[in-house]
Amino acid sequence: MIKKIYQKSPVFIQNTIISIYGLYWKNRRLGGVFNRHVKEFRDRESFTKEQWRDYQTQQLRKLLKHAYETVPYYKELYSKHGFKAKDFNTFEIEDLKKLPYLEKDELRKYGTTTLLSSKRKKGAFLSSSGSTGTPIKAFFTNEAHQIWSAAYEARIRNWAGVNHKMARGMIGGRRILPDANAKPPYYRYNYTEKQTYFSAYHLSPETAQNYVNGIVKNEVEYMVGYAMSNYLLADFIEKKGLQAPKIRAVLTSSEKLTGEMRETMERVYGCKVYDAYSGVESCGLISENKEGELLFSPDTGVMEVIDDLGHEVAFGESGEVIATGFLNFDQPLIRYRIGDRVKLSKNQTSKSSMAMPIIDEIEGRMEDVITAKDGRKMVRFHGLFVDIPKLMVAQLIQNSIEDYTINIVVEEDFEKEEQELAMKNRLCSQVGEVSVTFNYLKDIPRNSNGKFRAVISKV
């Protein structure tokens, strides 16, 4: 009902609706235990390696015992592998390799049922951005959301010299302009949080000036959101010879940040770009400090980096991330194959004197850019597949400007006609009227690292 009212309302009413929605999210994310945990995250930044090891060991034991005793999935799985609750009282970080992985497909299948703790409080499910296929659903109570938001505040915003009270611009996945052919302005304003939300689906050289107008009008102090979308906007601004105001920082996430992307944004906005890596699963955080180092926050979880045989890689080498999260006991993710790769730095001495693991490169999260008929550039199409029943995995391929293929893997009883129409309508609402072919597969071909690109463009 609200969605239909929003779509038919003038801009000022849409801004009001977004601001009311923003008030809900502000209280959910920044209320309760938020301030206390921001302080705790900051206080732990002075930990030595020995203190970090002790902290992680105690958190891991608490997590594993809790999971065994209150989460049906882990009780059954770990019992089959010969574990009892008392075994986790003396568990060491090195013992993690004795536990089986949690695969992404298992999270999709059991995440809303047996992977939930029986001791959980009331909460809500949030969908991921689906960078490796069909989105997953992560369960968050208000408290878990506030703890995760505190980690973001302390280790991303504060490290970049900004905070949640400053005016920010956001380019993300929300469809604030439902129509692919919408007229300007290509942004909406959340008065509650001083947030200007820019559309990720209307970026083009012709619309760039309107985006700049929004930055100026709402006195945006820093930009956040998708790395590729923020880069595309900066690139269009530069190529059109437009003048963007100097801001404090650009905070990127969700996609691989390349050197070219970073340099372009820093030229256009006259500030430093700070990269970060996390995910809606909230089982690990990598963020960039003022020295340009990517540091893993050990109080967000345990990050194993393994080779193809499952052995931990040496410093200076790349591997697959296996994540065990400490911040969400309501839907614990233990030895979760999150689907990304990183390269560990050979030099583990930080210029900041913080004893956190140093990452040279976040290697995953690359998607192609889709080009619409009118020249708009966009990424992130996970919204096509959210809440499609019986859909397991999907991949979008742009064959030409007006021709697309959707590769899908489905379960039995998939409502083919109804769900194909739903996905096609969602795609056309983003890119305009196009031809769509559905290709049903037993599995989607993967790269050598076991992943596949969720979006491919041949244009």
mmCIF file of N, CA, C and O in Angstrom, residues 65 68-69 82-91:
data_model
loop_
_atom_site.group_PDB
_atom_site.id
_atom_site.type_symbol
_atom_site.label_atom_id
_atom_site.label_comp_id
_atom_site.label_asym_id
_atom_site.label_seq_id
_atom_site.Cartn_x
_atom_site.Cartn_y
_atom_site.Cartn_z
ATOM 1 N N LYS A 65 29.415 -22.737 21.890
ATOM 2 C CA LYS A 65 28.568 -23.385 22.899
ATOM 3 C C LYS A 65 27.115 -22.934 22.731
ATOM 4 O O LYS A 65 26.181 -23.743 22.802
ATOM 5 N N TYR A 68 25.649 -24.645 19.633
ATOM 6 C CA TYR A 68 25.387 -26.076 19.879
ATOM 7 C C TYR A 68 24.123 -26.254 20.711
ATOM 8 O O TYR A 68 23.321 -27.158 20.468
ATOM 9 N N GLU A 69 23.924 -25.392 21.688
ATOM 10 C CA GLU A 69 22.824 -25.563 22.635
ATOM 11 C C GLU A 69 21.493 -24.964 22.164
ATOM 12 O O GLU A 69 20.430 -25.399 22.610
ATOM 13 N N GLY A 82 30.877 -35.697 16.195
ATOM 14 C CA GLY A 82 31.429 -36.169 17.455
ATOM 15 C C GLY A 82 31.651 -35.127 18.527
ATOM 16 O O GLY A 82 32.325 -35.394 19.530
ATOM 17 N N PHE A 83 31.090 -33.930 18.378
ATOM 18 C CA PHE A 83 31.287 -32.874 19.370
ATOM 19 C C PHE A 83 30.172 -32.884 20.410
ATOM 20 O O PHE A 83 29.014 -33.179 20.105
ATOM 21 N N LYS A 84 30.546 -32.519 21.642
ATOM 22 C CA LYS A 84 29.599 -32.303 22.723
ATOM 23 C C LYS A 84 29.772 -30.873 23.225
ATOM 24 O O LYS A 84 30.792 -30.229 22.950
ATOM 25 N N ALA A 85 28.795 -30.370 23.960
ATOM 26 C CA ALA A 85 28.834 -28.976 24.421
ATOM 27 C C ALA A 85 30.098 -28.678 25.203
ATOM 28 O O ALA A 85 30.706 -27.605 25.050
ATOM 29 N N LYS A 86 30.545 -29.609 26.045
ATOM 30 C CA LYS A 86 31.724 -29.371 26.893
ATOM 31 C C LYS A 86 33.001 -29.210 26.076
ATOM 32 O O LYS A 86 33.971 -28.598 26.543
ATOM 33 N N ASP A 87 33.024 -29.755 24.852
ATOM 34 C CA ASP A 87 34.225 -29.652 24.017
ATOM 35 C C ASP A 87 34.540 -28.206 23.660
ATOM 36 O O ASP A 87 35.700 -27.854 23.400
ATOM 37 N N PHE A 88 33.519 -27.353 23.658
ATOM 38 C CA PHE A 88 33.733 -25.967 23.252
ATOM 39 C C PHE A 88 34.245 -25.092 24.397
ATOM 40 O O PHE A 88 34.613 -23.942 24.169
ATOM 41 N N ASN A 89 34.298 -25.643 25.615
ATOM 42 C CA ASN A 89 34.831 -24.878 26.754
ATOM 43 C C ASN A 89 36.331 -24.657 26.636
ATOM 44 O O ASN A 89 36.871 -23.695 27.195
ATOM 45 N N THR A 90 37.017 -25.560 25.924
ATOM 46 C CA THR A 90 38.477 -25.464 25.777
ATOM 47 C C THR A 90 38.884 -25.322 24.308
ATOM 48 O O THR A 90 40.023 -25.572 23.949
ATOM 49 N N PHE A 91 37.955 -24.926 23.479
ATOM 50 C CA PHE A 91 38.185 -24.816 22.036
ATOM 51 C C PHE A 91 39.184 -23.711 21.740
ATOM 52 O O PHE A 91 39.156 -22.636 22.344
#
